[in-house]
Coordinates of C-alpha atoms in Angstrom, one line a residue:
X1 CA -17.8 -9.2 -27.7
X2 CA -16.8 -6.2 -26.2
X3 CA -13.2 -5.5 -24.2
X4 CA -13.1 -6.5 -21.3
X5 CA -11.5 -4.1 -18.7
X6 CA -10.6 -4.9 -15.1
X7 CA -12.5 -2.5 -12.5
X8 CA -12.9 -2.0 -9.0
X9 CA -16.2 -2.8 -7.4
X10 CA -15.8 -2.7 -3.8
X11 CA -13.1 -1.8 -1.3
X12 CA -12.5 -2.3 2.5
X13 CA -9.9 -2.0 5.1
X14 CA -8.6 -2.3 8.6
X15 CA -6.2 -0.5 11.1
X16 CA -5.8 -1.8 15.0
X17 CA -7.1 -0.3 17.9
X18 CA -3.9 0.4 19.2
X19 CA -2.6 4.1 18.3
X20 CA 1.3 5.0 19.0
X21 CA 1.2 9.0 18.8
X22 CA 4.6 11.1 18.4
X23 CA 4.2 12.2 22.0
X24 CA 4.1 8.6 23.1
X25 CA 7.4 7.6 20.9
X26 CA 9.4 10.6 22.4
X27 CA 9.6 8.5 25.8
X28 CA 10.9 5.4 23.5
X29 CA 13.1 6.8 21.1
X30 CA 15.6 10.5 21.2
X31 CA 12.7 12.2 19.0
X32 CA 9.6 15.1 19.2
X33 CA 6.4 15.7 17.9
X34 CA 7.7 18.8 15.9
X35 CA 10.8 16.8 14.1
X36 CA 8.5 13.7 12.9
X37 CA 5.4 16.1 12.1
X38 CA 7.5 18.4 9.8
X39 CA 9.4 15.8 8.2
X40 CA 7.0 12.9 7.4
X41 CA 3.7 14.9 8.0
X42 CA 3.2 11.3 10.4
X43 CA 1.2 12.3 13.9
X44 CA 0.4 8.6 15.1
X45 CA 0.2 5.1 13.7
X46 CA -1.7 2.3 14.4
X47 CA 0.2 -1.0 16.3
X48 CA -1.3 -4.5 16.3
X49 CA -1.3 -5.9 19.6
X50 CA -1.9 -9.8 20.9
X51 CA -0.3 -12.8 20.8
X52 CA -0.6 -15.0 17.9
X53 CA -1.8 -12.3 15.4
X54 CA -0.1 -11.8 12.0
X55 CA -0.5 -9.7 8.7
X56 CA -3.3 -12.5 8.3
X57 CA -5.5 -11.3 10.8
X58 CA -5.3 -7.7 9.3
X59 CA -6.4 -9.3 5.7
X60 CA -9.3 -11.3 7.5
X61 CA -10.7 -8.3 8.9
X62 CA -10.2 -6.2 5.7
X63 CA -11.5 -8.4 3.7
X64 CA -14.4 -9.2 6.0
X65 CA -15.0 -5.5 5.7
X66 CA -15.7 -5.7 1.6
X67 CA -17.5 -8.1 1.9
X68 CA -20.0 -7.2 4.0
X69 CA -19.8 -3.5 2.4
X70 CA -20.2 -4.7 -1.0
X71 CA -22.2 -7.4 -0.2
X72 CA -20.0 -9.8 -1.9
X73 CA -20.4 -13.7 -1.4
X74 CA -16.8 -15.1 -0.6
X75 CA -17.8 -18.1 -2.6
X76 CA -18.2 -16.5 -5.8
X77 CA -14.1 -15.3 -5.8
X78 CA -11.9 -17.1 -8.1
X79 CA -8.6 -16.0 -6.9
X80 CA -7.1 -13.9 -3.7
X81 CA -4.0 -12.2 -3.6
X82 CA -1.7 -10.7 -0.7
X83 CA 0.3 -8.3 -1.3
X84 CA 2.7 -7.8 1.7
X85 CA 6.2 -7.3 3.1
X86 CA 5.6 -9.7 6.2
X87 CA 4.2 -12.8 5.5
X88 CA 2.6 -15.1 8.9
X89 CA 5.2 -17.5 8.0
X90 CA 8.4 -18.4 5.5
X91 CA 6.7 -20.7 2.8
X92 CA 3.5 -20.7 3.4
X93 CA 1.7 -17.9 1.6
X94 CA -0.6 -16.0 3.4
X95 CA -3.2 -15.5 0.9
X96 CA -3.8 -18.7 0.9
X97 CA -4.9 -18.9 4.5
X98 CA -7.0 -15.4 4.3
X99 CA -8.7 -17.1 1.6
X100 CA -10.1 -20.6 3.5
X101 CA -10.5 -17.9 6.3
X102 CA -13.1 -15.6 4.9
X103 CA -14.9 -18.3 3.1
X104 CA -13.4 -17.9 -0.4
X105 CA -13.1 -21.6 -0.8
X106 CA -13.1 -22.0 -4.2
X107 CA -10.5 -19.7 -5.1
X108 CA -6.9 -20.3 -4.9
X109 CA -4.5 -17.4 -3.8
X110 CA -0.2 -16.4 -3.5
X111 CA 1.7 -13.3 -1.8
X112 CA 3.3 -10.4 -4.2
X113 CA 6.2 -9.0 -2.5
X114 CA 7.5 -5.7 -3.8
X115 CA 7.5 -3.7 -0.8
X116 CA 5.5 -0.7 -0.5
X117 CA 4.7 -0.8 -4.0
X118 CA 3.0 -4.3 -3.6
X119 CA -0.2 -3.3 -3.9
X120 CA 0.3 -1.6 -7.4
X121 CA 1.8 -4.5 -8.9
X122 CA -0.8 -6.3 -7.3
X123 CA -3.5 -4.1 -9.4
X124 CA -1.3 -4.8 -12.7
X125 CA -2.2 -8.8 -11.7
X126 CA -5.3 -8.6 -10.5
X127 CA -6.8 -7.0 -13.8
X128 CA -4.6 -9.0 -15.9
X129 CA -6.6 -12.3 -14.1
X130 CA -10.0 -10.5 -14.9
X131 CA -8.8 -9.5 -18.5
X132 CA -7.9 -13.2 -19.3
X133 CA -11.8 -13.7 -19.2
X134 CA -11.2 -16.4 -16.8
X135 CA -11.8 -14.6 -13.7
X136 CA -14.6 -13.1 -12.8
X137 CA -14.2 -11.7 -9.1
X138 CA -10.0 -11.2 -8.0
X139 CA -9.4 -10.0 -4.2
X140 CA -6.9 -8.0 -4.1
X141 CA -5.8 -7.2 -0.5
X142 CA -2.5 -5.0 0.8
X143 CA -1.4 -5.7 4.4
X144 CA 1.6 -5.4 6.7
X145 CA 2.4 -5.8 10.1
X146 CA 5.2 -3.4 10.1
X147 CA 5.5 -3.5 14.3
X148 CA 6.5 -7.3 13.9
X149 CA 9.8 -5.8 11.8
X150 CA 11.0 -2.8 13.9
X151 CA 13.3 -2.1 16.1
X152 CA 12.0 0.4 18.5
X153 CA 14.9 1.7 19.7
X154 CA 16.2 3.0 16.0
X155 CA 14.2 6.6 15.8
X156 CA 15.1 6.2 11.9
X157 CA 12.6 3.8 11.5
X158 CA 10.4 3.6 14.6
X159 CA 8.8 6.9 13.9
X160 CA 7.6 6.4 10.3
X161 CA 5.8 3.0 9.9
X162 CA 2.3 1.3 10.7
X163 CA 0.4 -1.8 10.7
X164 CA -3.0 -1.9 8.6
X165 CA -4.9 -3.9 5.7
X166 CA -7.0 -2.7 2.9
X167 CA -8.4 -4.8 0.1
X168 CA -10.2 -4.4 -3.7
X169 CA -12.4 -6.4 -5.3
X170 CA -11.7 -6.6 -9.1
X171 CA -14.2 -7.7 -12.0
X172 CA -15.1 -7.4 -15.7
X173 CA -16.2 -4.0 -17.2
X174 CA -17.4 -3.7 -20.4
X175 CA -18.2 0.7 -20.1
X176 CA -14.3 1.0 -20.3
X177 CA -14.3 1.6 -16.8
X178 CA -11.3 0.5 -14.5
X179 CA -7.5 -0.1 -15.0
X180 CA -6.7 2.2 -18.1
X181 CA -2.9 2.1 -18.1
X182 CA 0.4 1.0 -16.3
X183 CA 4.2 2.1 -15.9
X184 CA 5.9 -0.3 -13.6
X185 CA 9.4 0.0 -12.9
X186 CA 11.8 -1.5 -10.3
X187 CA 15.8 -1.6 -9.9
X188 CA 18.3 -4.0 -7.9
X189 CA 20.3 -1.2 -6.6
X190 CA 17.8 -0.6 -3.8
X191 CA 18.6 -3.9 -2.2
X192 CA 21.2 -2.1 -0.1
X193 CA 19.5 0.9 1.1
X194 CA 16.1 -0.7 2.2
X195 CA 16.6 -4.5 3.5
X196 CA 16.3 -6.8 6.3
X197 CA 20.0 -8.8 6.7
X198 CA 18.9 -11.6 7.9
X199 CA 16.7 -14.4 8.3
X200 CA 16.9 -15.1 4.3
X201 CA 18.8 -18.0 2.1
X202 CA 22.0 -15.4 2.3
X203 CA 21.8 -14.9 6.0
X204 CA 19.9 -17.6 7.5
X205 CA 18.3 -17.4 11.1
X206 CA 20.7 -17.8 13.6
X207 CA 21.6 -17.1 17.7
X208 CA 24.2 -14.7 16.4
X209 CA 21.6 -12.6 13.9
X210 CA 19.5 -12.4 16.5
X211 CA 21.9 -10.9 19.2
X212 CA 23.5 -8.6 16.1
X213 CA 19.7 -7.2 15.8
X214 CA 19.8 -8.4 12.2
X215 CA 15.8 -9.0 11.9
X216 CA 14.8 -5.4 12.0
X217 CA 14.6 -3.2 9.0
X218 CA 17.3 -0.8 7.9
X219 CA 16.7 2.0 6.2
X220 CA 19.0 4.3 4.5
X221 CA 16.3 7.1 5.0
X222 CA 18.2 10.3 3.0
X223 CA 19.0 8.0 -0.1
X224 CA 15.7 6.6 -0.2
X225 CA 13.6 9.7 0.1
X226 CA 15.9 10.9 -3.0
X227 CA 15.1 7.5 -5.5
X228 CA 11.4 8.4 -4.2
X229 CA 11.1 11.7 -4.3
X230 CA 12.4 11.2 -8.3
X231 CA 10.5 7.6 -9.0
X232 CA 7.3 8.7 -8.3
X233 CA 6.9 12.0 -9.7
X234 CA 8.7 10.8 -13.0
X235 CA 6.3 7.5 -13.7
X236 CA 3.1 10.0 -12.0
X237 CA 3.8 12.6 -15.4
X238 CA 4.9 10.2 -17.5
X239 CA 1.5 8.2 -17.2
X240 CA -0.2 11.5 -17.3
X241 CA 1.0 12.6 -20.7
X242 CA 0.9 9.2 -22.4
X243 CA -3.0 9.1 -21.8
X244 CA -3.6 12.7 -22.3
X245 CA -4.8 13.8 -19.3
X246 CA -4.1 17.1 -18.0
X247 CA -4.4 18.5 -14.1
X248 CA -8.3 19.2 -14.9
X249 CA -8.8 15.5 -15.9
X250 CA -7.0 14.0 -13.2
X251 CA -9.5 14.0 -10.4
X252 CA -7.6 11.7 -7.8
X253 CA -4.2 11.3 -6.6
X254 CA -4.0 8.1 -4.5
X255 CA -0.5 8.1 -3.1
X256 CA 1.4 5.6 -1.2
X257 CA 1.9 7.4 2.2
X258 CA 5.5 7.2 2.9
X259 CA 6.0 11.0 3.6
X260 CA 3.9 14.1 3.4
X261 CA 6.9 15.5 1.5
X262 CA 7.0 12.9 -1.5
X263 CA 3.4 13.2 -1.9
X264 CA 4.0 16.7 -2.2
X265 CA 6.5 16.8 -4.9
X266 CA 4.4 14.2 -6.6
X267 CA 1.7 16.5 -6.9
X268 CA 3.8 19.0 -7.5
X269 CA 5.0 17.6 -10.7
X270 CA 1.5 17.1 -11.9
X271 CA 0.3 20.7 -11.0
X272 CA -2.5 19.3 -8.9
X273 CA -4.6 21.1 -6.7
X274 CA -4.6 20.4 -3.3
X275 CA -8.0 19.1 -2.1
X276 CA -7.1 16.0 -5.1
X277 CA -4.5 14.9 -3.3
X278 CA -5.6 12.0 -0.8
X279 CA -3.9 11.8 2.6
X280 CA -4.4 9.5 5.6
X281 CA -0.8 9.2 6.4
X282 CA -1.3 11.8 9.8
X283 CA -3.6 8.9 11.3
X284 CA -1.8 6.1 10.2
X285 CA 1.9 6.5 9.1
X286 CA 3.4 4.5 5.9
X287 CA 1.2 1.1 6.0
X288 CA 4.0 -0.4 3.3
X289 CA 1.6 -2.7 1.1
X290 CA -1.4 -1.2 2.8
X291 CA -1.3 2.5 2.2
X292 CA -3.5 2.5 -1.3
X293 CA -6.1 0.3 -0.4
X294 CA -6.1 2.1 2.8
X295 CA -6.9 5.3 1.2
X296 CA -9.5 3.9 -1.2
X297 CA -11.6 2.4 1.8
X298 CA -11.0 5.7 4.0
X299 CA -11.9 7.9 0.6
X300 CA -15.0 6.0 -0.9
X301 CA -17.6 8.1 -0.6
X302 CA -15.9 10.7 -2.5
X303 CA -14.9 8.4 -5.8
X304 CA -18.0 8.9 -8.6
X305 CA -18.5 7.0 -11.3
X306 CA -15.9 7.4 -14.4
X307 CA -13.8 9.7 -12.1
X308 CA -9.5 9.5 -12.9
X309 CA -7.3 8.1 -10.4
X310 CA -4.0 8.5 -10.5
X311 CA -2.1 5.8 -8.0
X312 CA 1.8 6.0 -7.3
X313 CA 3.8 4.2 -5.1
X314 CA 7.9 3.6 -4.7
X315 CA 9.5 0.9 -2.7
X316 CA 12.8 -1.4 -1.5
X317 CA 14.4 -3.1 -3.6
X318 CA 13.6 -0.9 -5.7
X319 CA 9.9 -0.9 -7.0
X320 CA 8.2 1.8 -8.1
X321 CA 5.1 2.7 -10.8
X322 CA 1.8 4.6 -11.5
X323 CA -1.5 2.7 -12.4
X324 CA -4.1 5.3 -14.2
X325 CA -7.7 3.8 -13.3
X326 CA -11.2 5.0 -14.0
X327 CA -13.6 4.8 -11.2
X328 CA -16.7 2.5 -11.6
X329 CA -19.5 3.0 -9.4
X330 CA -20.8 5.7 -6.9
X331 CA -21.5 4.5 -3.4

């Protein structure tokens, strides 16, 4: 029997209606146009408005779009996974309810939380499910409703993130197409610089956290650009060199959008050229667990068959990794 390999077949995504522009969030926050555009190459971002909608309703619609783009029956998935940094609710995983939502009823699901690099490990899951032989069809979607986290008086923060959804649909190859390779990394002494206080087991929910503005996100923003800046590059060249591959056989950079300038040094460090370096993060700003997927939907039509992609990603706590793929199918 031949090896099974864990390939993408279909991809979709999602980003509200709503678009906050850097002209908008200089009557919100002390900030301009010029500062946020030169120093996170961010011009708008996308906020999900109505009551009642969560980081599920940016899956639903995500998913909803594979589906109907690769013409994929929702009852034929075996398993759906949510990779996100804020879950609908404590407890009850979100994938779970995407899942009964779009139809998939005979799959079961759970949530990956690693931060912006959620989606990553999510692809080191996903493929592992498919290479089993158990599995034949694994949603994989990446979603965050960052908005629902922010505080938008804190210019630190306010400026850079996005709410969005993008998912892929894994299944067996047998061309030796798909997930080639892997270099996951993560370390606890991010917890501090990139972290929520409270609402956890440490810090419960409380009248007092919620007057000390202890929900939002904090960001140490010069100390995490330096872990990023270093993580991604390092596992991006390292991944690189252990499958051979030089800057002519790398034909796609898919990079998580957390700043122009670490996607810059990031393809600096592999010497690649600059029309193979993906970039959506103008329109949409960093989507956390979203930003891959997002550029895979966004970029489809350019992806051929048995092309190289090279995806990176760093994030809180900290998470960080590269995932060398081979592309399996032309639009």
């Amino acid at each position: 029997m031949s090896t099974i390999t864990a390939a993408i077949t279909a991809v979709g995504g999602y980003v509200p209606d709503f678009v906050l522009t850097n002209s908008e969030l200089e009557k919100m926050v002390e900030t301009n146009d010029e500062w946020i555009t030169s120093r996170t190459g961010i011009k708008e971002r996308r906020v999900l408005k109505g009551d009642g909608l969560g980081t599920s309703y940016l899956c639903i619609k995500a998913a909803k779009d594979l589906l109907q783009r690769g013409n994929v029956n929702p009852l034929d998935i075996d398993l759906v996974l949510v990779a996100t940094a804020t879950p609908d609710l404590p407890v009850a995983a979100t994938a779970v309810f995407v899942a009964t939502q779009i139809g998939a009823t005979n799959a079961f699901g759970f949530d990956i939380q690693a931060a912006c690099s959620g989606f990553l490990y999510g692809m080191s899951a996903a493929s592992a499910y498919v290479q089993s032989g158990k599995y034949k069809k694994v949603l994989l979607i990446g979603a965050d409703k960052m908005s629902s986290i922010l505080d938008y008086t804190d210019r630190a923060t306010c400026i850079i993130f996005g709410d969005g959804a993008g998912a892929a649909l894994f299944e067996p190859n047998y061309e030796g197409l798909g997930l080639q390779d892997e270099i996951l990394k993560s370390d606890g002494i991010g917890r501090e610089y990139l972290k929520i206080d409270a609402g956890g087991s440490i810090l419960p929910s409380s009248k007092e956290t919620v007057e000390n503005r202890q929900h939002f996100i904090y960001q140490d923003g010069k100390t995490v650009f330096k872990y990023a800046v270093m993580g991604m590059a390092d596992v991006s060249e390292q991944i690189m060199k252990r499958n051979n591959l030089t800057k002519d056989d790398v034909n796609w950079l898919i990079a998580h959008q957390a700043n122009k300038r670490i996607i810059d040094a990031t393809s600096g460090r592999m010497e690649l050229e600059e029309e193979k370096v993906l970039i959506n993060i103008q329109r949409y700003g960093n989507t956390t667990s979203a930003t891959l997927p997002l550029l895979l939907s966004d970029f489809e039509d350019k992806f051929k068959k048995g092309d190289n992609l090279i995806f990176a990603a760093f994030g809180g706590g900290f998470t960080w990794g590269s995932v060398y793929l081979k592309w399996a199918y032309n639009k």
